[in-house]
Short mmCIF file of C-alpha atoms and ligand atoms in Angstrom, two decimals:
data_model
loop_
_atom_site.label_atom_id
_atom_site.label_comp_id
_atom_site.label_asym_id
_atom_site.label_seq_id
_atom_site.Cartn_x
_atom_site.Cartn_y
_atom_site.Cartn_z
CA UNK A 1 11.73 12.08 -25.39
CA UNK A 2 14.14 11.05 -22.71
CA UNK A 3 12.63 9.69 -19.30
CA UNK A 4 13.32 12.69 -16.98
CA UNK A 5 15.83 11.81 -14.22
CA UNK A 6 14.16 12.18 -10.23
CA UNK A 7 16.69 12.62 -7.49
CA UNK A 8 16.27 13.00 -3.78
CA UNK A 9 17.92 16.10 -3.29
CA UNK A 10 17.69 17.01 0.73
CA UNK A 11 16.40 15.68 4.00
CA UNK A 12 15.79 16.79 6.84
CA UNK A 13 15.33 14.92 10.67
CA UNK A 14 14.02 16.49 13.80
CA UNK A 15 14.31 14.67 17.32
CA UNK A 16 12.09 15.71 19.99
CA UNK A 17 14.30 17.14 22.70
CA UNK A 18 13.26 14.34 25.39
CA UNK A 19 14.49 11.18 26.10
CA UNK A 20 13.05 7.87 27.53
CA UNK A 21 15.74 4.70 28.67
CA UNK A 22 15.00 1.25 28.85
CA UNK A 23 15.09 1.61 32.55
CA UNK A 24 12.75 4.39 33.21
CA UNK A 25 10.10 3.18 31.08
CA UNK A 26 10.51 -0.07 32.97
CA UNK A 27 10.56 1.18 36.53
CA UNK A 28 6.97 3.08 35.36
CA UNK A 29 5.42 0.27 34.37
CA UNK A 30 6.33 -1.99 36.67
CA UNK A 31 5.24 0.19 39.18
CA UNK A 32 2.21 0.72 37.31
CA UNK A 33 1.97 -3.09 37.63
CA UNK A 34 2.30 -3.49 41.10
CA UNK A 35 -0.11 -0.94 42.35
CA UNK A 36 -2.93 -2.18 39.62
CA UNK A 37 -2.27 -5.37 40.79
CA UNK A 38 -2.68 -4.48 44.40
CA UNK A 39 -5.87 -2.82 43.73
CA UNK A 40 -7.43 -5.52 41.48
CA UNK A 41 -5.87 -8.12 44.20
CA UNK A 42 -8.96 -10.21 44.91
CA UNK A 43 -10.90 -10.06 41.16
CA UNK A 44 -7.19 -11.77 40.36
CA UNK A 45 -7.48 -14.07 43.36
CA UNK A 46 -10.94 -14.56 41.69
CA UNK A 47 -9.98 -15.23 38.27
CA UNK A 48 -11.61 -12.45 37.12
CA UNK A 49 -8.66 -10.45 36.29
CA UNK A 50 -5.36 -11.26 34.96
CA UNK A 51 -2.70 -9.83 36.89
CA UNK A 52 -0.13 -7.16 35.32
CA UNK A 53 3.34 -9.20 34.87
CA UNK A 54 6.80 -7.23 35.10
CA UNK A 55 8.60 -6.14 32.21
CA UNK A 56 12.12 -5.75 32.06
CA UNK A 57 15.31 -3.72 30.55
CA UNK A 58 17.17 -7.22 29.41
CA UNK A 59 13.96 -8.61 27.24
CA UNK A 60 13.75 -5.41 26.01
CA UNK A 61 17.32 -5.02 24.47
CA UNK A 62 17.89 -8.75 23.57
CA UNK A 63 14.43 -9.12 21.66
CA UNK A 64 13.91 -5.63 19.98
CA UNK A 65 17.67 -3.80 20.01
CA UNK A 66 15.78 -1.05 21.67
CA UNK A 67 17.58 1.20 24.10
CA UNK A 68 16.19 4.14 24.52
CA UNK A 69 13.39 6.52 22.27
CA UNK A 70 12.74 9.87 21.75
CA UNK A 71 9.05 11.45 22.62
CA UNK A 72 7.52 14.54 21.97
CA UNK A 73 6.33 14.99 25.91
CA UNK A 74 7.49 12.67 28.21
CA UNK A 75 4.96 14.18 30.43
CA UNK A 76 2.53 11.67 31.79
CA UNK A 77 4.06 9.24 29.77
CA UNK A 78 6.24 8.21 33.53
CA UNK A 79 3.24 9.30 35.84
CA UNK A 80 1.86 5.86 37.10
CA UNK A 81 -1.27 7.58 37.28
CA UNK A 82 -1.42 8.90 33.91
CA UNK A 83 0.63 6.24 31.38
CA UNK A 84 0.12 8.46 28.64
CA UNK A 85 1.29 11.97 27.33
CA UNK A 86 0.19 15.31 28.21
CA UNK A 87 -0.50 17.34 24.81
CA UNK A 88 -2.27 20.32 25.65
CA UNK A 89 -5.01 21.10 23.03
CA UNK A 90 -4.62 24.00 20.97
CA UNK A 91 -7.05 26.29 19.56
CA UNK A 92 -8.03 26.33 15.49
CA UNK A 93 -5.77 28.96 15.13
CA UNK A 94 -2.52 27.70 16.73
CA UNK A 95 -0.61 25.22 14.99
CA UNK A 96 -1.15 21.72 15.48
CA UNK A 97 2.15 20.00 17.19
CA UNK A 98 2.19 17.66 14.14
CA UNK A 99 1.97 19.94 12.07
CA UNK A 100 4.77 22.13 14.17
CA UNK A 101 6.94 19.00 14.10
CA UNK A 102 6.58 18.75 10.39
CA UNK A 103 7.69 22.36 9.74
CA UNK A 104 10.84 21.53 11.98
CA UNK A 105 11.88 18.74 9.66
CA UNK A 106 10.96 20.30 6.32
CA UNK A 107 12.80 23.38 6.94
CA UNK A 108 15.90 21.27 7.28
CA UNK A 109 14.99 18.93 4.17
CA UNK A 110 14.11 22.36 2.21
CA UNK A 111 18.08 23.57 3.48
CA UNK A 112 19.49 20.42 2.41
CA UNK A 113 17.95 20.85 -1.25
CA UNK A 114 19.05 24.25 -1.30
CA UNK A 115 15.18 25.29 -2.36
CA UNK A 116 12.99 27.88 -1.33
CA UNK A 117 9.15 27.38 -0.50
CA UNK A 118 8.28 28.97 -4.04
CA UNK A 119 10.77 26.03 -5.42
CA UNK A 120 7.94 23.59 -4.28
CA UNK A 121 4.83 22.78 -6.16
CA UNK A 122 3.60 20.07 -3.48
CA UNK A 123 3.18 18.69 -0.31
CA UNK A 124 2.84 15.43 0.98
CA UNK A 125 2.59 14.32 5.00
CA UNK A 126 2.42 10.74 4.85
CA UNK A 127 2.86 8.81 8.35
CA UNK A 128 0.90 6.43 10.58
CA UNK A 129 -1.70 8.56 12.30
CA UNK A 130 -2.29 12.38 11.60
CA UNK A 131 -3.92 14.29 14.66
CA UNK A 132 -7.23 15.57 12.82
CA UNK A 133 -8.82 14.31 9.82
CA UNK A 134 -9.26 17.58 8.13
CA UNK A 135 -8.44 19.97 7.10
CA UNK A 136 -5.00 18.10 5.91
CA UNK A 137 -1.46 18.77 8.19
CA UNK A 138 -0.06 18.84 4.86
CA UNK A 139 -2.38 21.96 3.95
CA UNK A 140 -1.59 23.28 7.20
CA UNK A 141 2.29 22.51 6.65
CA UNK A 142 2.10 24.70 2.62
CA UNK A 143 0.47 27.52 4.45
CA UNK A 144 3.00 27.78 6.83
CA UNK A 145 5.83 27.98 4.50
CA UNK A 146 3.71 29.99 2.31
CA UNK A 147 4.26 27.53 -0.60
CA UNK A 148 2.06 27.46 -4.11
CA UNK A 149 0.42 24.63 -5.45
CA UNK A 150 -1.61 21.52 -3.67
CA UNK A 151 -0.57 19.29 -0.31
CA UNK A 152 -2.71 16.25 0.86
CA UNK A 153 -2.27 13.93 3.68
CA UNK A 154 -1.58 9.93 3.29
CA UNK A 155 -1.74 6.93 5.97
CA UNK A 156 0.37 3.60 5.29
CA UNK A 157 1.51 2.57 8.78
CA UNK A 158 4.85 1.81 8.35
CA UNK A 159 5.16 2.24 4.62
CA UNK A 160 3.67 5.92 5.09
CA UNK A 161 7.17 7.48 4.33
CA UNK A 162 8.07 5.11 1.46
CA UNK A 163 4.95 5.68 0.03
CA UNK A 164 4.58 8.99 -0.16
CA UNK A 165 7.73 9.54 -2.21
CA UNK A 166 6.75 6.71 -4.42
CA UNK A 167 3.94 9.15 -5.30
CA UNK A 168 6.13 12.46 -5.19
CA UNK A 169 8.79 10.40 -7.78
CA UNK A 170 5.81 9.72 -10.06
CA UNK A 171 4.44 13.44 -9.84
CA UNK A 172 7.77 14.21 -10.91
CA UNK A 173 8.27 11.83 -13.61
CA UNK A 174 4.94 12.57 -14.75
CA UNK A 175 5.22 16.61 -14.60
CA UNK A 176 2.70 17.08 -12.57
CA UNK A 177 4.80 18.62 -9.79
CA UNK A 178 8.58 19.97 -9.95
CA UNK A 179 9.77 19.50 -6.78
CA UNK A 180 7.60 17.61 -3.92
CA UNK A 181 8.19 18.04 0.02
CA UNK A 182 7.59 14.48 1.57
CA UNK A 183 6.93 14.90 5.32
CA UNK A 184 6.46 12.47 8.32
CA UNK A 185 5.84 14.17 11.64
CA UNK A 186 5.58 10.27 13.59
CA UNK A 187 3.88 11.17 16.26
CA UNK A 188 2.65 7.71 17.83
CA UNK A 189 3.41 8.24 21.36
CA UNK A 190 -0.16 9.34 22.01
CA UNK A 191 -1.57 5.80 20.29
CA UNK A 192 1.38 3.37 22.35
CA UNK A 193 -0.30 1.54 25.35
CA UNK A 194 1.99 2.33 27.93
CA UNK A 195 0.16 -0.32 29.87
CA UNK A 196 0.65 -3.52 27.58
CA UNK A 197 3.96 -4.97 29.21
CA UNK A 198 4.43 -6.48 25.54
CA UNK A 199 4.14 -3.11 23.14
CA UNK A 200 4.82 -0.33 25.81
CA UNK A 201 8.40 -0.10 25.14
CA UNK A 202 8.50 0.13 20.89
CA UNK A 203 7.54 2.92 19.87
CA UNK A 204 9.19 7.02 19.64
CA UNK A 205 8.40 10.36 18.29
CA UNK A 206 10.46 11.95 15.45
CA UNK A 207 9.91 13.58 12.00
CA UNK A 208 11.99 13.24 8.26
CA UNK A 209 11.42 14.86 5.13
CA UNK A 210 13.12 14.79 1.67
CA UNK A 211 12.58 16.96 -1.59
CA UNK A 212 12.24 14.90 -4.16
CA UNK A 213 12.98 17.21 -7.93
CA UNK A 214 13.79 17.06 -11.47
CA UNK A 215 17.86 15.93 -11.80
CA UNK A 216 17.49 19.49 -14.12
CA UNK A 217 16.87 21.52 -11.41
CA UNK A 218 18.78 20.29 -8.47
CA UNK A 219 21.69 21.88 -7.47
CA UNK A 220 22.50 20.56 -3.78
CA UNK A 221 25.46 18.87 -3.05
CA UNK A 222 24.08 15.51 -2.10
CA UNK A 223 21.82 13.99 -4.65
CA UNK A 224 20.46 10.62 -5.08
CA UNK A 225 19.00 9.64 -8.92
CA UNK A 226 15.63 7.45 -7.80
CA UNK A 227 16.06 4.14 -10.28
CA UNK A 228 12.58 3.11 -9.39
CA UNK A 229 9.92 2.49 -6.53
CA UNK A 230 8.23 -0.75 -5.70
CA UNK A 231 5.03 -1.01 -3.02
CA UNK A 232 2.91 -4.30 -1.71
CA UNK A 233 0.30 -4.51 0.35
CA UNK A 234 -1.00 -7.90 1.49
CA UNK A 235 -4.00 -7.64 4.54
CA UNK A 236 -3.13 -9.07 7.66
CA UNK A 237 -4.64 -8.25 11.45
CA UNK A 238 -1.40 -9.07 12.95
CA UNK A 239 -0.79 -5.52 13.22
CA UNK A 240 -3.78 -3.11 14.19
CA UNK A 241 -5.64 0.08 15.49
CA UNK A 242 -9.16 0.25 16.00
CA UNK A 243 -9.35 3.67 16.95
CA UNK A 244 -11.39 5.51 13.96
CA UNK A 245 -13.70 8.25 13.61
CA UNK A 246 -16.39 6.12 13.98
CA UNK A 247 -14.62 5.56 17.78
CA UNK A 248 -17.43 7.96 18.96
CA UNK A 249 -20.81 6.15 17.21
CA UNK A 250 -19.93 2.72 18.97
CA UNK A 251 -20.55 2.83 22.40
CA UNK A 252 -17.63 1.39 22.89
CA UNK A 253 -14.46 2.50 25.52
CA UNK A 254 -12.70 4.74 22.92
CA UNK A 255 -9.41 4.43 25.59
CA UNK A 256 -9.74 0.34 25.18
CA UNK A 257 -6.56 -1.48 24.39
CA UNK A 258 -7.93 -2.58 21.01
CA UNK A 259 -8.25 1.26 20.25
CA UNK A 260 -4.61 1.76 20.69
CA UNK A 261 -1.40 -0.01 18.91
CA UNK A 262 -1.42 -3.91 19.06
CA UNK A 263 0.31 -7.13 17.41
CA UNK A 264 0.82 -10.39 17.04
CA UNK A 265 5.13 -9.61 16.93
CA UNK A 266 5.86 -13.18 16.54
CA UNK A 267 3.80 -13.78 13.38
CA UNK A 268 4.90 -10.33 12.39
CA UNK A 269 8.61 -11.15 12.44
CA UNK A 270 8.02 -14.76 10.91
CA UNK A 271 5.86 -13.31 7.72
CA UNK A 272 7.10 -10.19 7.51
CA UNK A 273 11.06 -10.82 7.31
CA UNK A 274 10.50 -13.35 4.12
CA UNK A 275 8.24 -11.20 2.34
CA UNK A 276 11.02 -7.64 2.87
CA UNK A 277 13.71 -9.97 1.51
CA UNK A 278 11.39 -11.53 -1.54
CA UNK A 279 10.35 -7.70 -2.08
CA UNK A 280 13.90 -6.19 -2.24
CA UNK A 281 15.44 -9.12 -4.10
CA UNK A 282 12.56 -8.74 -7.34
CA UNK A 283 12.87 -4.95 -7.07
CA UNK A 284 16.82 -5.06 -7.38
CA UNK A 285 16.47 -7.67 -10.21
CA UNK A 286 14.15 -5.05 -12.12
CA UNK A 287 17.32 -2.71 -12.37
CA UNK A 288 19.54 -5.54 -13.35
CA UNK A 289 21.36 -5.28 -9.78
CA UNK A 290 21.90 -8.48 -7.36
CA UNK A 291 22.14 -7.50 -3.76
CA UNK A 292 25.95 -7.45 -3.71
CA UNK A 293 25.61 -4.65 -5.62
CA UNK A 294 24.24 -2.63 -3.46
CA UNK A 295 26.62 -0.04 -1.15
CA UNK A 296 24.39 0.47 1.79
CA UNK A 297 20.76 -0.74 2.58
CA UNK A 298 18.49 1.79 4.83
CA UNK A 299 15.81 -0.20 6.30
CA UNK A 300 12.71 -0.24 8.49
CA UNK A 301 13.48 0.22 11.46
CA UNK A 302 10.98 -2.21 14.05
CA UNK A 303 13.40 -4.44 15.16
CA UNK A 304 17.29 -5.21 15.20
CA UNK A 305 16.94 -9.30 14.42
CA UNK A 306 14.48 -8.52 11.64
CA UNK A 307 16.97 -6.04 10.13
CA UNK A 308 19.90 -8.93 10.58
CA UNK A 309 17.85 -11.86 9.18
CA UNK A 310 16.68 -10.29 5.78
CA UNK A 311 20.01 -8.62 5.24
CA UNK A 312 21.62 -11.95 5.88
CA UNK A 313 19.10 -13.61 3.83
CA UNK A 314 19.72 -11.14 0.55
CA UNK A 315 23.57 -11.29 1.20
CA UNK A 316 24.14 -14.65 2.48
CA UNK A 317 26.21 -13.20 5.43
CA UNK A 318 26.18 -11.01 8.24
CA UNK A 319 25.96 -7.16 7.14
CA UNK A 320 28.41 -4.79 8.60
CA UNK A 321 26.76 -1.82 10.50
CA UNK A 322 27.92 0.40 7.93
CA UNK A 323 26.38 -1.54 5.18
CA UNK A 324 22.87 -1.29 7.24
CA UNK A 325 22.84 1.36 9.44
CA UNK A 326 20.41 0.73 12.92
CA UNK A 327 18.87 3.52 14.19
CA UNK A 328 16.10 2.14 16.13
CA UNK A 329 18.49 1.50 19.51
CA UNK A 330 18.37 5.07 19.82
CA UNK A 331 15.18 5.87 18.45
CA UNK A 332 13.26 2.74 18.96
CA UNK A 333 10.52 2.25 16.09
CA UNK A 334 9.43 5.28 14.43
CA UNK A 335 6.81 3.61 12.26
CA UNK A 336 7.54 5.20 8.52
CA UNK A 337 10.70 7.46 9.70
CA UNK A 338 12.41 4.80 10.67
CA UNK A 339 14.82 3.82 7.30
CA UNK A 340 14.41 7.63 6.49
CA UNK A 341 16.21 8.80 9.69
CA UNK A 342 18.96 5.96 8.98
CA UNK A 343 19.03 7.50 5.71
CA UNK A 344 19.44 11.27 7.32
CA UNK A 345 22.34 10.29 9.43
CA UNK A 346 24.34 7.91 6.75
CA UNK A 347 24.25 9.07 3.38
CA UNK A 348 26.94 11.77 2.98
CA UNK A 349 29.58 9.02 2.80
CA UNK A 350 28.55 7.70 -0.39
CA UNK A 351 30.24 7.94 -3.56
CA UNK A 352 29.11 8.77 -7.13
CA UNK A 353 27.70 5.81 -8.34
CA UNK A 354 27.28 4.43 -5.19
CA UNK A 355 23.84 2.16 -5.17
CA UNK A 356 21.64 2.55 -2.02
CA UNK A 357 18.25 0.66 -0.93
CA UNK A 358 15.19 2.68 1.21
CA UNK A 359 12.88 -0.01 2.51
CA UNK A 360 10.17 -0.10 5.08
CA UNK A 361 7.86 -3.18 6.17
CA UNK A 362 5.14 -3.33 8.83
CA UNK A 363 1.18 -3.03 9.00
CA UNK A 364 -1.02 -4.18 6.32
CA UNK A 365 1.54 -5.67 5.89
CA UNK A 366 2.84 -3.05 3.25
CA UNK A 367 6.54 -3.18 2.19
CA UNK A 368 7.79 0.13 -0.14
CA UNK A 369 11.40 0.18 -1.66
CA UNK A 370 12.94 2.75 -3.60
CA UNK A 371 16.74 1.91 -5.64
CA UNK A 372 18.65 4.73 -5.51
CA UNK A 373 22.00 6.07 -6.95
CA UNK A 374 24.65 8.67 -5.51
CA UNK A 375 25.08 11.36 -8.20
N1 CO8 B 401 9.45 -7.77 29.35
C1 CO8 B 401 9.64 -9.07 29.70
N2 CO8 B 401 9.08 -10.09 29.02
C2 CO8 B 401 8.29 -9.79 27.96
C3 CO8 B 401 8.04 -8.46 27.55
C4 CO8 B 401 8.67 -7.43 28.30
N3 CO8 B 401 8.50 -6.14 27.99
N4 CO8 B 401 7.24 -8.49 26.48
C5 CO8 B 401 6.97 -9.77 26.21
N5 CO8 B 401 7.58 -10.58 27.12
C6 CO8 B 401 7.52 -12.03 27.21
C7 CO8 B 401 6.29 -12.60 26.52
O1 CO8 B 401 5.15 -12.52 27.31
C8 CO8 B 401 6.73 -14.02 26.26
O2 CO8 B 401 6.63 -14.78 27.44
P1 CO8 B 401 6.18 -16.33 27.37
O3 CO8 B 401 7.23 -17.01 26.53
O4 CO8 B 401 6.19 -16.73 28.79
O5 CO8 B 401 4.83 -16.32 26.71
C9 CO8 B 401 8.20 -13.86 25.94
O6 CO8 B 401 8.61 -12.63 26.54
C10 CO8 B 401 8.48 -13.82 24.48
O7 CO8 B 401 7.53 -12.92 23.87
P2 CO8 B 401 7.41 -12.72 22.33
O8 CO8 B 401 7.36 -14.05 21.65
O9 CO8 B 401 6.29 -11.76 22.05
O10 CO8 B 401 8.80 -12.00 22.08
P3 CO8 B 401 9.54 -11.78 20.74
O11 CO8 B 401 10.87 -12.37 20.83
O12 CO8 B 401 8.70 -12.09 19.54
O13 CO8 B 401 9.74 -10.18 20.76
C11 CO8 B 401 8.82 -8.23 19.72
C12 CO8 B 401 8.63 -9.31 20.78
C13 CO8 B 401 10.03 -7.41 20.11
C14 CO8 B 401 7.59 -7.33 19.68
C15 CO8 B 401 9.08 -8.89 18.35
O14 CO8 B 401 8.15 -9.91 18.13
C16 CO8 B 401 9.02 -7.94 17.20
O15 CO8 B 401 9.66 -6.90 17.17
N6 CO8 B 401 8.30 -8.33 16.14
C17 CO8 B 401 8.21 -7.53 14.95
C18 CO8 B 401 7.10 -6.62 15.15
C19 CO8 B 401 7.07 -5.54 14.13
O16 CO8 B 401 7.95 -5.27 13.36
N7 CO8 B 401 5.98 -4.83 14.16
C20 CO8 B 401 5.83 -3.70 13.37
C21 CO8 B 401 5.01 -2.80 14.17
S1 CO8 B 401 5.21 -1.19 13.67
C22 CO8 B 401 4.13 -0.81 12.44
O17 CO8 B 401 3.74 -1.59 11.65
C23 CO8 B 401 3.66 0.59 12.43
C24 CO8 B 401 2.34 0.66 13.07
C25 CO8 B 401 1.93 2.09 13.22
C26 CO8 B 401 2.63 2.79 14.36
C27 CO8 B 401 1.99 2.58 15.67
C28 CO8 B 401 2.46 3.56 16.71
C29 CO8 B 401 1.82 3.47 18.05
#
């Protein structure tokens, strides 16, 4: 028998309705800096304390690319008192803002496929942190769309996204599932340390989600065949949350800085950018492509020289910005979402035939790729 054909058949992107520049976030935590430094004056005169140093809009730009993000509250997030967001809990039987964030996203991905919820036999929210541990925002996400069948949640940091429809492409192929909803309601503005000069200004909220069906029953007007997937993992600390569920047994400060968001960037861009272009250049090769082949590649989206040194390491020359779309000036780093929401806003160009590259890279390290083709 034939090996069934998997296409991507609709996506969907929701942006939170706020805003944060360069400059604002900036002017908070430099203000933030002064006044801690003014109150922790004489354990720095000490040498007790290190003092806060001053961030600034031109490091920001030159070394990331990142202009501006998107957050789900910017509430508290600018309060020098607060440096964090205001989410209001909500009771067991309201729904959970990832959760809400999710359904914004999948209704538009569901639109895009032209599918109803009764089209969809799963459910998959993969992304870097999900707000509860159970029961599952993908669970949640079904019985809010009222759709059949089985959801489940999925963590990969960065690769979350890339993941999770490697596994929906293999349901597919395998008949397990017809048509999968792949979520990723990135909500990391509640783990960013808004008071680490180095890692306050990276991250924004956002959410993506693609159907992923049988090429039998798809019938939107943008479809892309799925050649193949390809995932590594390789365990580094360069990249790392210690916040956990065992947070609470530890007797430790669950707000510490080692409980939020933190890197070594450096050794992340150095090991990290070789192993993407390694990753993408074997996976292309397993099709029979080379790199010039490919029409447009929609990557991770951390950082703007990372994106120009591994494209200019697989093509041997500066890609155009149409060739690899950036995203992450105006969205900053989305963890997972971030080559899916270049994908949302640059695929309707493509022609039949067309080949196209989804990549993401980050903690782990994990790396996920899938080769697709316009239909
Ligand atoms: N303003 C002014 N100066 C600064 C600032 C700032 N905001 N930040 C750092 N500096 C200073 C440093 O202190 C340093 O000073 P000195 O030379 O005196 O020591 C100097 O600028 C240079 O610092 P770096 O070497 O750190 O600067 P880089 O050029 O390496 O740029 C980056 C820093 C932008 C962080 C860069 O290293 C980078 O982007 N690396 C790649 C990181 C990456 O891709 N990480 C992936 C993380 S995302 C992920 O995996 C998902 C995790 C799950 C989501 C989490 C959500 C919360």
């Amino acid at each position: 028998m034939p090996s069934k054909s998997v296409v991507i058949s609709g996506s969907g992107l929701w942006t939170p309705e706020y805003k944060i520049t360069n400059a604002e976030l900036v002017e908070s935590y430099n203000a933030w800096a002064d006044q801690y430094n003014q109150q922790h004056q004489h354990e720095i005169d000490q040498g007790e304390l290190t003092g806060k140093p001053q961030s600034s809009v031109e490091f920001i730009e030159k070394a990331s690319g990142i202009k501006s993000r998107y957050v789900y509250a910017k509430e508290g997030v600018l309060d020098i008192n607060r440096m964090k967001p205001r989410f209001p809990e909500r009771s067991d039987d309201e729904l959970s803002q990832q959760a809400e964030i999710a359904l914004a996203a999948a209704k538009k991905a569901l639109k895009a496929a032209n599918k109803q919820a009764s089209d969809i036999d799963a459910v998959i929210v993969s992304c870097a942190y999900t707000q509860r541990s159970y029961p599952a925002i993908a669970i949640e996400v079904q019985d809010a769309l009222g759709i059949e069948g089985f959801g489940f949640d999925m963590l990969v940091a960065c690769s979350a996204a890339t993941f999770g429809l490697h596994r929906a492409y293999e349901m597919v192929k395998a008949g397990s599932a017809g048509a999968v909803l792949v979520i990723n309601p990135e909500l990391v503005s509640p783990q960013v340390n808004y008071c680490d000069r180095d890692s306050h200004f990276i991250f924004g909220d956002v959410a993506t989600a693609m159907v992923i069906e049988g090429a039998d029953t798809a019938t939107s007007e943008h479809q892309f065949e799925v050649l193949g997937t390809k995932a590594v993992t390789k365990y580094s600390n360069n990249i790392r949350s210690n916040f956990g569920f065992m947070s609470r047994a530890q007797d430790t400060d669950p707000y510490a800085p080692d409980k939020l968001f933190h890197q070594n960037g450096r050794s992340v861009f150095k090991e990290v950018c070789p192993m993407a272009a390694a990753h993408l250049e074997a996976h292309l090769l397993q099709y029979g492509f080379t790199t010039a082949d490919v029409r447009r590649w929609w990557l991770h989206q951390a950082n703007i020289n990372m994106n120009l040194l591994i494209v200019k390491k697989l093509l041997g020359r500066d890609a155009s910005a149409d060739e690899a779309p950036i995203v992450l000036d105006e969205y900053a780093n989305t963890a997972s979402a971030g080559s899916m929401i270049a994908f949302n806003l640059h695929h309707q160009d493509l022609q039949s035939g067309d080949i196209g590259v989804l990549c993401s890279f980050g903690a782990g390290y994990s790396i996920g790729s899938l080769v697709i083709k316009k239909r």
